[in-house]
mmCIF file of C-alpha atoms and ligand atoms in Angstrom:
data_model
loop_
_atom_site.group_PDB
_atom_site.id
_atom_site.type_symbol
_atom_site.label_atom_id
_atom_site.label_comp_id
_atom_site.label_asym_id
_atom_site.label_seq_id
_atom_site.Cartn_x
_atom_site.Cartn_y
_atom_site.Cartn_z
ATOM 1 C CA MET A 1 7.801 -2.712 34.999
ATOM 2 C CA SER A 2 4.630 -2.512 37.039
ATOM 3 C CA GLY A 3 1.723 -0.384 35.914
ATOM 4 C CA VAL A 4 -0.830 -0.384 33.143
ATOM 5 C CA THR A 5 0.526 -1.853 29.931
ATOM 6 C CA LEU A 6 -0.798 -1.672 26.394
ATOM 7 C CA ARG A 7 0.523 -4.663 24.429
ATOM 8 C CA LEU A 8 0.445 -4.428 20.705
ATOM 9 C CA ASN A 9 1.017 -6.902 18.013
ATOM 10 C CA GLY A 10 2.714 -4.424 15.692
ATOM 11 C CA GLU A 11 2.551 -6.600 12.624
ATOM 12 C CA ARG A 12 -1.141 -7.224 13.041
ATOM 13 C CA TRP A 13 -1.856 -3.581 13.829
ATOM 14 C CA ARG A 14 -0.060 -2.369 10.696
ATOM 15 C CA GLU A 15 -1.912 -4.951 8.633
ATOM 16 C CA HIS A 16 -5.143 -3.545 10.025
ATOM 17 C CA LEU A 17 -4.032 0.043 9.246
ATOM 18 C CA LEU A 18 -3.249 -0.949 5.669
ATOM 19 C CA THR A 19 -6.554 -2.751 5.215
ATOM 20 C CA VAL A 20 -8.518 0.274 6.447
ATOM 21 C CA ALA A 21 -6.455 2.747 4.429
ATOM 22 C CA GLU A 22 -6.941 0.724 1.258
ATOM 23 C CA ALA A 23 -10.682 0.499 1.862
ATOM 24 C CA ILE A 24 -10.987 4.273 2.307
ATOM 25 C CA PRO A 25 -9.609 6.207 -0.658
ATOM 26 C CA GLY A 26 -8.650 9.751 0.311
ATOM 27 C CA ILE A 27 -8.424 8.841 3.964
ATOM 28 C CA VAL A 28 -7.431 11.617 6.350
ATOM 29 C CA PRO A 29 -6.122 9.914 9.490
ATOM 30 C CA VAL A 30 -7.250 11.793 12.602
ATOM 31 C CA ILE A 31 -4.584 12.281 15.268
ATOM 32 C CA LYS A 32 -5.694 14.034 18.421
ATOM 33 C CA GLY A 33 -6.098 14.048 22.154
ATOM 34 C CA ASN A 34 -4.053 11.320 23.743
ATOM 35 C CA GLY A 35 -3.294 9.898 20.298
ATOM 36 C CA TYR A 36 -5.953 7.213 20.823
ATOM 37 C CA GLY A 37 -3.668 5.721 23.477
ATOM 38 C CA PHE A 38 -0.650 5.502 21.172
ATOM 39 C CA GLY A 39 0.489 9.104 21.361
ATOM 40 C CA LEU A 40 0.351 11.794 18.693
ATOM 41 C CA ARG A 41 3.853 11.240 17.392
ATOM 42 C CA ARG A 42 3.439 7.536 16.765
ATOM 43 C CA LEU A 43 0.234 8.075 14.819
ATOM 44 C CA ALA A 44 1.894 10.812 12.786
ATOM 45 C CA GLU A 45 4.682 8.373 11.844
ATOM 46 C CA GLU A 46 2.205 5.652 10.904
ATOM 47 C CA SER A 47 0.207 8.109 8.788
ATOM 48 C CA ALA A 48 3.368 8.985 6.878
ATOM 49 C CA THR A 49 4.141 5.283 6.384
ATOM 50 C CA LEU A 50 0.602 4.738 5.074
ATOM 51 C CA GLY A 51 1.252 7.395 2.472
ATOM 52 C CA ALA A 52 -1.489 9.785 3.616
ATOM 53 C CA ASP A 53 -1.062 13.292 2.167
ATOM 54 C CA THR A 54 -3.139 14.980 4.881
ATOM 55 C CA VAL A 55 -3.891 14.267 8.534
ATOM 56 C CA GLY A 56 -6.414 15.856 10.892
ATOM 57 C CA VAL A 57 -5.663 17.151 14.383
ATOM 58 C CA GLY A 58 -8.180 18.298 16.985
ATOM 59 C CA MET A 59 -6.530 21.502 18.184
ATOM 60 C CA PRO A 60 -3.983 24.048 16.955
ATOM 61 C CA SER A 61 -1.682 23.012 19.820
ATOM 62 C CA GLU A 62 -1.386 19.528 18.294
ATOM 63 C CA VAL A 63 -0.030 20.728 14.948
ATOM 64 C CA ASP A 64 3.628 21.035 15.947
ATOM 65 C CA VAL A 65 4.162 17.592 17.408
ATOM 66 C CA VAL A 66 2.330 15.923 14.535
ATOM 67 C CA ARG A 67 4.344 17.812 11.964
ATOM 68 C CA GLU A 68 7.627 16.638 13.482
ATOM 69 C CA ALA A 69 6.799 13.188 12.146
ATOM 70 C CA PHE A 70 4.414 13.888 9.278
ATOM 71 C CA PRO A 71 5.528 15.859 6.231
ATOM 72 C CA GLY A 72 2.151 16.520 4.538
ATOM 73 C CA ASP A 73 -0.758 18.852 5.180
ATOM 74 C CA VAL A 74 -2.495 19.148 8.544
ATOM 75 C CA VAL A 75 -6.156 20.082 8.840
ATOM 76 C CA ILE A 76 -7.288 21.439 12.214
ATOM 77 C CA LEU A 77 -10.715 19.972 12.952
ATOM 78 C CA SER A 78 -11.930 22.279 15.691
ATOM 79 C CA PRO A 79 -13.383 25.550 14.452
ATOM 80 C CA TRP A 80 -11.059 28.498 13.981
ATOM 81 C CA ASP A 81 -11.144 30.786 16.978
ATOM 82 C CA PRO A 82 -10.099 34.333 16.137
ATOM 83 C CA SER A 83 -9.212 35.017 19.784
ATOM 84 C CA ALA A 84 -6.604 32.225 19.872
ATOM 85 C CA GLU A 85 -3.170 33.505 18.972
ATOM 86 C CA LEU A 86 -1.779 30.165 17.796
ATOM 87 C CA ALA A 87 -4.808 29.576 15.572
ATOM 88 C CA ARG A 88 -4.341 33.022 14.018
ATOM 89 C CA LYS A 89 -0.657 32.358 13.435
ATOM 90 C CA LEU A 90 -1.258 28.973 11.817
ATOM 91 C CA THR A 91 -3.496 30.463 9.127
ATOM 92 C CA ALA A 92 -0.312 31.900 7.595
ATOM 93 C CA ASP A 93 1.183 28.412 7.311
ATOM 94 C CA SER A 94 0.829 26.949 3.830
ATOM 95 C CA SER A 95 0.658 23.333 5.040
ATOM 96 C CA VAL A 96 -2.151 24.017 7.529
ATOM 97 C CA ILE A 97 -5.834 23.922 6.614
ATOM 98 C CA THR A 98 -8.146 25.771 8.986
ATOM 99 C CA THR A 99 -11.741 24.776 9.636
ATOM 100 C CA VAL A 100 -14.090 27.758 9.625
ATOM 101 C CA SER A 101 -17.487 27.250 11.211
ATOM 102 C CA ARG A 102 -18.979 30.743 11.455
ATOM 103 C CA LEU A 103 -19.736 33.279 8.742
ATOM 104 C CA HIS A 104 -18.154 36.081 10.687
ATOM 105 C CA ASP A 105 -14.901 34.140 11.097
ATOM 106 C CA LEU A 106 -14.805 33.504 7.364
ATOM 107 C CA GLU A 107 -15.241 37.216 6.772
ATOM 108 C CA LEU A 108 -12.326 37.940 9.130
ATOM 109 C CA LEU A 109 -10.060 35.409 7.419
ATOM 110 C CA ALA A 110 -11.006 36.596 3.950
ATOM 111 C CA GLY A 111 -10.068 40.125 4.928
ATOM 112 C CA ARG A 112 -6.518 39.150 5.893
ATOM 113 C CA ASP A 113 -3.481 38.969 3.658
ATOM 114 C CA GLY A 114 -2.127 35.683 2.454
ATOM 115 C CA ARG A 115 -5.359 33.855 1.541
ATOM 116 C CA PRO A 116 -5.353 31.146 4.240
ATOM 117 C CA ARG A 117 -6.347 27.605 3.274
ATOM 118 C CA VAL A 118 -9.771 26.857 4.697
ATOM 119 C CA VAL A 119 -12.499 24.268 4.737
ATOM 120 C CA VAL A 120 -15.950 25.539 5.599
ATOM 121 C CA GLU A 121 -18.033 23.519 8.013
ATOM 122 C CA VAL A 122 -21.717 22.827 7.431
ATOM 123 C CA LEU A 123 -23.923 22.441 10.514
ATOM 124 C CA THR A 124 -25.275 18.884 10.685
ATOM 125 C CA SER A 125 -27.795 17.208 12.980
ATOM 126 C CA MET A 126 -24.905 16.886 15.445
ATOM 127 C CA GLN A 127 -25.644 20.569 16.179
ATOM 128 C CA ARG A 128 -22.048 21.063 17.182
ATOM 129 C CA HIS A 129 -20.326 23.507 14.855
ATOM 130 C CA GLY A 130 -20.949 24.839 11.390
ATOM 131 C CA ILE A 131 -22.845 27.242 9.222
ATOM 132 C CA ARG A 132 -26.572 26.563 8.936
ATOM 133 C CA PRO A 133 -27.627 25.178 5.559
ATOM 134 C CA ASP A 134 -29.911 28.198 5.062
ATOM 135 C CA ASP A 135 -26.942 30.536 5.401
ATOM 136 C CA LEU A 136 -24.574 28.710 3.061
ATOM 137 C CA ALA A 137 -25.310 31.028 0.141
ATOM 138 C CA GLN A 138 -23.645 33.841 2.110
ATOM 139 C CA VAL A 139 -20.374 31.920 2.137
ATOM 140 C CA ALA A 140 -19.773 32.609 -1.553
ATOM 141 C CA ALA A 141 -19.075 36.293 -0.980
ATOM 142 C CA TRP A 142 -15.988 35.560 1.129
ATOM 143 C CA LEU A 143 -14.441 32.685 -0.798
ATOM 144 C CA PRO A 144 -12.292 34.846 -3.090
ATOM 145 C CA GLY A 145 -10.382 36.005 0.001
ATOM 146 C CA VAL A 146 -9.304 32.490 1.026
ATOM 147 C CA ARG A 147 -7.944 29.370 -0.592
ATOM 148 C CA PHE A 148 -11.108 27.293 -0.449
ATOM 149 C CA GLU A 149 -10.297 23.599 0.155
ATOM 150 C CA GLY A 150 -13.857 22.361 0.410
ATOM 151 C CA TRP A 151 -16.746 21.668 2.749
ATOM 152 C CA THR A 152 -16.718 19.640 5.926
ATOM 153 C CA ILE A 153 -19.669 17.559 7.022
ATOM 154 C CA HIS A 154 -19.400 15.817 10.402
ATOM 155 C CA LEU A 155 -22.274 13.397 10.862
ATOM 156 C CA PRO A 156 -23.535 11.716 14.024
ATOM 157 C CA LEU A 157 -22.598 8.079 14.526
ATOM 158 C CA HIS A 158 -25.992 6.467 14.155
ATOM 159 C CA ALA A 159 -27.095 5.230 10.764
ATOM 160 C CA ASP A 160 -30.737 6.340 10.628
ATOM 161 C CA GLY A 161 -31.163 8.992 7.955
ATOM 162 C CA ARG A 162 -27.410 9.500 7.681
ATOM 163 C CA TYR A 163 -27.107 9.110 3.936
ATOM 164 C CA ALA A 164 -30.086 11.354 3.236
ATOM 165 C CA GLU A 165 -28.669 14.040 5.497
ATOM 166 C CA ALA A 166 -25.233 13.807 3.896
ATOM 167 C CA GLU A 167 -26.815 14.144 0.472
ATOM 168 C CA ARG A 168 -29.017 17.091 1.420
ATOM 169 C CA LEU A 169 -26.172 19.025 3.043
ATOM 170 C CA ALA A 170 -23.705 18.194 0.301
ATOM 171 C CA ARG A 171 -26.117 19.466 -2.352
ATOM 172 C CA ALA A 172 -26.715 22.684 -0.432
ATOM 173 C CA ALA A 173 -22.967 23.212 -0.072
ATOM 174 C CA LEU A 174 -22.095 22.412 -3.674
ATOM 175 C CA ALA A 175 -24.846 24.759 -4.872
ATOM 176 C CA THR A 176 -22.883 27.559 -3.201
ATOM 177 C CA ALA A 177 -19.458 26.538 -4.454
ATOM 178 C CA PRO A 178 -17.937 23.415 -5.957
ATOM 179 C CA GLY A 179 -15.302 21.828 -3.750
ATOM 180 C CA THR A 180 -14.066 18.685 -2.057
ATOM 181 C CA LEU A 181 -16.439 17.220 0.540
ATOM 182 C CA TRP A 182 -14.690 16.216 3.766
ATOM 183 C CA PHE A 183 -16.855 13.709 5.589
ATOM 184 C CA SER A 184 -16.647 12.266 9.079
ATOM 185 C CA HIS A 185 -18.533 9.157 10.160
ATOM 186 C CA LEU A 186 -20.004 8.363 6.758
ATOM 187 C CA PRO A 187 -18.985 4.782 5.904
ATOM 188 C CA ALA A 188 -16.700 4.321 2.909
ATOM 189 C CA GLU A 189 -19.318 2.636 0.705
ATOM 190 C CA GLU A 190 -21.859 5.388 1.364
ATOM 191 C CA THR A 191 -19.260 8.068 0.719
ATOM 192 C CA ALA A 192 -18.340 6.501 -2.612
ATOM 193 C CA ALA A 193 -21.987 6.098 -3.605
ATOM 194 C CA LEU A 194 -22.756 9.700 -2.682
ATOM 195 C CA ALA A 195 -19.736 11.011 -4.584
ATOM 196 C CA ARG A 196 -20.979 9.205 -7.716
ATOM 197 C CA GLN A 197 -24.552 10.331 -7.198
ATOM 198 C CA LEU A 198 -23.563 13.981 -6.742
ATOM 199 C CA GLY A 199 -21.282 13.844 -9.764
ATOM 200 C CA GLY A 200 -24.169 12.761 -11.973
ATOM 201 C CA ALA A 201 -24.478 9.958 -14.483
ATOM 202 C CA ASP A 202 -22.076 11.225 -17.112
ATOM 203 C CA ALA A 203 -19.525 13.010 -14.947
ATOM 204 C CA ASP A 204 -16.748 12.093 -12.549
ATOM 205 C CA PRO A 205 -17.665 11.580 -8.900
ATOM 206 C CA VAL A 206 -17.269 14.724 -6.800
ATOM 207 C CA PRO A 207 -13.993 14.743 -4.851
ATOM 208 C CA VAL A 208 -14.318 13.466 -1.276
ATOM 209 C CA ARG A 209 -12.078 13.002 1.749
ATOM 210 C CA GLN A 210 -12.853 10.881 4.789
ATOM 211 C CA ARG A 211 -11.587 11.741 8.251
ATOM 212 C CA VAL A 212 -11.132 8.615 10.308
ATOM 213 C CA GLY A 213 -9.763 8.058 13.799
ATOM 214 C CA THR A 214 -11.265 5.244 15.838
ATOM 215 C CA ARG A 215 -11.881 2.869 12.964
ATOM 216 C CA LEU A 216 -8.332 3.254 11.750
ATOM 217 C CA TRP A 217 -6.335 3.202 14.992
ATOM 218 C CA LEU A 218 -8.328 1.059 17.389
ATOM 219 C CA ASP A 219 -8.251 -2.548 16.332
ATOM 220 C CA ARG A 220 -9.286 -4.842 19.160
ATOM 221 C CA ALA A 221 -7.698 -7.926 17.691
ATOM 222 C CA SER A 222 -4.171 -6.559 17.740
ATOM 223 C CA ARG A 223 -4.043 -5.260 21.292
ATOM 224 C CA SER A 224 -4.431 -6.222 24.906
ATOM 225 C CA THR A 225 -4.202 -4.195 28.083
ATOM 226 C CA THR A 226 -3.074 -5.458 31.453
ATOM 227 C CA ALA A 227 -2.390 -4.108 34.926
ATOM 228 C CA THR A 228 0.102 -5.275 37.528
ATOM 229 C CA VAL A 229 -1.138 -6.700 40.831
ATOM 230 C CA LEU A 230 0.594 -4.515 43.429
ATOM 231 C CA ASP A 231 -0.626 -6.080 46.673
ATOM 232 C CA VAL A 232 -3.093 -8.613 48.044
ATOM 233 C CA HIS A 233 -4.697 -8.526 51.522
ATOM 234 C CA GLU A 234 -7.108 -10.875 53.166
ATOM 235 C CA ILE A 235 -10.218 -9.159 54.522
ATOM 236 C CA LYS A 236 -13.089 -10.339 56.718
ATOM 237 C CA ARG A 237 -16.711 -9.472 56.309
ATOM 238 C CA GLY A 238 -17.518 -6.345 58.317
ATOM 239 C CA GLU A 239 -13.968 -4.984 58.243
ATOM 240 C CA ARG A 240 -13.370 -1.594 56.692
ATOM 241 C CA ALA A 241 -11.019 -0.616 53.909
ATOM 242 C CA GLY A 242 -10.154 2.130 51.480
ATOM 243 C CA TYR A 243 -10.175 5.918 51.489
ATOM 244 C CA ARG A 244 -13.805 5.903 52.415
ATOM 245 C CA GLN A 245 -13.505 3.096 54.954
ATOM 246 C CA ARG A 246 -16.347 1.122 53.472
ATOM 247 C CA VAL A 247 -17.527 -1.962 55.239
ATOM 248 C CA CYS A 248 -16.616 -5.092 53.332
ATOM 249 C CA PRO A 249 -19.783 -7.138 52.687
ATOM 250 C CA ALA A 250 -18.134 -10.598 52.605
ATOM 251 C CA ASP A 251 -14.938 -12.467 53.425
ATOM 252 C CA GLY A 252 -12.432 -12.188 50.675
ATOM 253 C CA TRP A 253 -9.335 -10.568 49.275
ATOM 254 C CA ILE A 254 -8.490 -7.011 48.457
ATOM 255 C CA VAL A 255 -6.469 -7.023 45.291
ATOM 256 C CA VAL A 256 -4.601 -3.759 44.784
ATOM 257 C CA VAL A 257 -4.002 -3.266 41.076
ATOM 258 C CA ALA A 258 -2.140 -0.670 39.069
ATOM 259 C CA GLY A 259 -4.331 1.881 37.341
ATOM 260 C CA GLY A 260 -6.785 4.461 38.566
ATOM 261 C CA THR A 261 -8.299 7.734 37.603
ATOM 262 C CA SER A 262 -4.890 9.032 36.511
ATOM 263 C CA HIS A 263 -4.892 6.332 33.830
ATOM 264 C CA GLY A 264 -8.427 7.130 32.819
ATOM 265 C CA ILE A 265 -9.795 4.060 34.561
ATOM 266 C CA GLY A 266 -13.319 4.666 35.695
ATOM 267 C CA MET A 267 -16.238 2.672 36.858
ATOM 268 C CA GLU A 268 -18.126 0.598 34.358
ATOM 269 C CA ALA A 269 -21.426 0.074 36.044
ATOM 270 C CA PRO A 270 -21.855 2.026 39.230
ATOM 271 C CA THR A 271 -24.641 0.690 41.353
ATOM 272 C CA SER A 272 -26.128 2.468 44.285
ATOM 273 C CA ALA A 273 -26.853 1.434 47.794
ATOM 274 C CA LYS A 274 -27.972 4.771 49.023
ATOM 275 C CA THR A 275 -30.269 3.735 51.797
ATOM 276 C CA VAL A 276 -29.452 2.116 55.082
ATOM 277 C CA ARG A 277 -31.937 -0.613 54.193
ATOM 278 C CA HIS A 278 -30.045 -1.424 50.988
ATOM 279 C CA ARG A 279 -26.774 -1.631 52.819
ATOM 280 C CA ALA A 280 -28.353 -3.902 55.389
ATOM 281 C CA ILE A 281 -29.621 -6.234 52.676
ATOM 282 C CA ALA A 282 -26.216 -6.191 51.042
ATOM 283 C CA PHE A 283 -24.549 -7.053 54.299
ATOM 284 C CA ALA A 284 -27.012 -9.837 55.009
ATOM 285 C CA THR A 285 -26.639 -11.424 51.588
ATOM 286 C CA GLY A 286 -23.030 -10.562 50.884
ATOM 287 C CA SER A 287 -24.185 -9.158 47.556
ATOM 288 C CA LEU A 288 -21.598 -6.804 46.174
ATOM 289 C CA ALA A 289 -23.925 -5.127 43.698
ATOM 290 C CA ALA A 290 -26.429 -4.466 46.461
ATOM 291 C CA ALA A 291 -23.617 -3.134 48.612
ATOM 292 C CA GLY A 292 -23.194 -0.355 46.078
ATOM 293 C CA LEU A 293 -19.914 -1.602 44.702
ATOM 294 C CA ALA A 294 -19.161 -0.746 41.090
ATOM 295 C CA LEU A 295 -18.038 -3.210 38.507
ATOM 296 C CA SER A 296 -14.413 -2.649 37.605
ATOM 297 C CA PRO A 297 -12.733 -3.129 34.225
ATOM 298 C CA TYR A 298 -10.273 -5.629 35.803
ATOM 299 C CA THR A 299 -10.618 -9.330 35.095
ATOM 300 C CA ILE A 300 -9.348 -11.789 37.711
ATOM 301 C CA ASN A 301 -9.775 -15.540 37.282
ATOM 302 C CA GLY A 302 -11.801 -15.006 34.141
ATOM 303 C CA LYS A 303 -14.371 -12.604 35.569
ATOM 304 C CA LYS A 304 -14.775 -8.847 35.869
ATOM 305 C CA ARG A 305 -14.439 -7.913 39.538
ATOM 306 C CA TRP A 306 -15.977 -5.249 41.745
ATOM 307 C CA PHE A 307 -14.206 -2.158 42.984
ATOM 308 C CA LEU A 308 -14.144 -2.005 46.747
ATOM 309 C CA GLU A 309 -14.510 1.743 46.262
ATOM 310 C CA PRO A 310 -14.336 4.098 43.301
ATOM 311 C CA PRO A 311 -10.781 4.259 41.942
ATOM 312 C CA HIS A 312 -8.508 7.129 42.821
ATOM 313 C CA MET A 313 -5.312 8.249 41.073
ATOM 314 C CA GLN A 314 -2.693 5.552 40.439
ATOM 315 C CA SER A 315 -4.126 2.336 41.859
ATOM 316 C CA SER A 316 -7.406 0.582 42.503
ATOM 317 C CA GLN A 317 -8.756 -1.785 45.172
ATOM 318 C CA VAL A 318 -10.721 -4.673 43.777
ATOM 319 C CA PHE A 319 -12.632 -7.255 45.808
ATOM 320 C CA LEU A 320 -12.254 -10.979 45.279
ATOM 321 C CA PRO A 321 -14.478 -13.453 47.186
ATOM 322 C CA HIS A 322 -12.667 -15.684 49.653
ATOM 323 C CA LYS A 323 -13.286 -18.935 47.798
ATOM 324 C CA GLU A 324 -11.216 -17.630 44.892
ATOM 325 C CA ARG A 325 -7.494 -18.054 44.630
ATOM 326 C CA PRO A 326 -5.972 -14.545 44.723
ATOM 327 C CA PRO A 327 -3.442 -13.521 42.068
ATOM 328 C CA ARG A 328 0.272 -13.260 42.875
ATOM 329 C CA ILE A 329 1.855 -9.884 43.483
ATOM 330 C CA GLY A 330 3.503 -8.868 40.242
ATOM 331 C CA GLN A 331 1.090 -10.850 38.122
ATOM 332 C CA GLU A 332 -0.539 -9.099 35.178
ATOM 333 C CA VAL A 333 -4.328 -9.124 34.969
ATOM 334 C CA PRO A 334 -6.437 -8.018 32.000
ATOM 335 C CA VAL A 335 -7.985 -4.567 32.254
ATOM 336 C CA GLU A 336 -10.443 -3.139 29.774
ATOM 337 C CA LEU A 337 -9.480 0.368 28.738
ATOM 338 C CA ARG A 338 -11.121 2.960 26.562
ATOM 339 C CA LEU A 339 -7.994 3.999 24.765
ATOM 340 C CA THR A 340 -9.307 7.433 23.853
ATOM 341 C CA THR A 341 -9.389 8.375 27.524
ATOM 342 C CA ALA A 342 -6.550 6.206 28.771
ATOM 343 C CA THR A 343 -2.975 6.973 29.680
ATOM 344 C CA VAL A 344 -0.904 3.825 29.948
ATOM 345 C CA ASP A 345 2.423 3.476 31.740
ATOM 346 C CA CYS A 346 4.003 1.365 29.062
ATOM 347 C CA ILE A 347 3.390 0.428 25.445
ATOM 348 C CA ALA A 348 4.937 -2.916 24.583
ATOM 349 C CA TRP A 349 5.269 -4.004 20.963
ATOM 350 C CA ASN A 350 5.693 -7.545 19.859
HETATM 351 C C1 PLP B 1 -12.388 13.431 16.133
HETATM 352 C C2 PLP B 1 -12.969 13.662 14.799
HETATM 353 C C3 PLP B 1 -12.995 12.632 13.861
HETATM 354 C C4 PLP B 1 -12.507 11.241 14.170
HETATM 355 O O1 PLP B 1 -13.463 10.624 14.947
HETATM 356 P P1 PLP B 1 -13.429 9.039 15.197
HETATM 357 O O2 PLP B 1 -14.783 8.759 15.718
HETATM 358 O O3 PLP B 1 -12.344 8.778 16.181
HETATM 359 O O4 PLP B 1 -13.168 8.410 13.875
HETATM 360 C C5 PLP B 1 -13.504 12.902 12.613
HETATM 361 N N1 PLP B 1 -13.975 14.124 12.300
HETATM 362 C C6 PLP B 1 -13.970 15.152 13.167
HETATM 363 C C7 PLP B 1 -14.488 16.472 12.743
HETATM 364 C C8 PLP B 1 -13.478 14.954 14.450
HETATM 365 O O5 PLP B 1 -13.466 15.979 15.322
#
């Protein structure tokens, strides 16, 4: 089949999943969005196989499909929104854990029947969602009205000051109420060290959970992505091509490959040739970068090639200099994909 294909070495991928899961006690696999390129259902199945008791989803709308293949608890990572009907309904579900990120929302939930299961989010230096550390003491008043499952602390990706921040916020949270700490983006060793430190010398470590998506699912070594060559045309310098009828800066080949914006394929390194002078230089030198072409994620004959114009929808036009031997129609060429934003046509397991 022609299109964009994700090829997976299933055995190797599962080995990787096992290795990560074993290295991260209390792992909460995160399943959301496009399912990191694999799809939500597949990741739900793998999480069940790994023996996880809880998985995380991004949005309330993802709960149903995940639950079809995963029998345990599901924590919704985005903050509870009282205006969303589905989110309100799911708080009555005993296998769903709701993330609460505002004091007022906690008050609302605590006032309802049924004591919903909640984790309370602490605002970190991400400045995304959560209750400010200074306000955490106010949380205590509402906890009797919910089933409190712990605190969530979502840290930024960079390492500088991460441990100190995790420790400071965890202490502030635990001073309000004891509970499990649900971390994101704190490496396993640091999480374990912090759990011991917070537990104190003579006590057990405090209970922790770690929510992991990318590190668990996306293993470079066990996957490759390719795109089918759909057409090849010879083109002369000065001729025009594409939606925008750009002038081609050199003799060569237009290679039409599967994959475009509808697959999440974008430009890697857009360059600009905004001025007439730049375009003139580009034309004189045959320089593709100077001509304002953007580097594409497609590799042909061992090298990343330039888009003739920004990709659109289902296919892309890539330029290959004339001295190169063009690929055959139907041939597969490597394409680099960010799987979290990609939609592939076919997933092939071997
Ligand atoms: C998406 C998400 C994760 C997983 O992020 P990765 O970088 O893919 O591991 C973890 N925690 C929260 C709160 C998230 O929203």
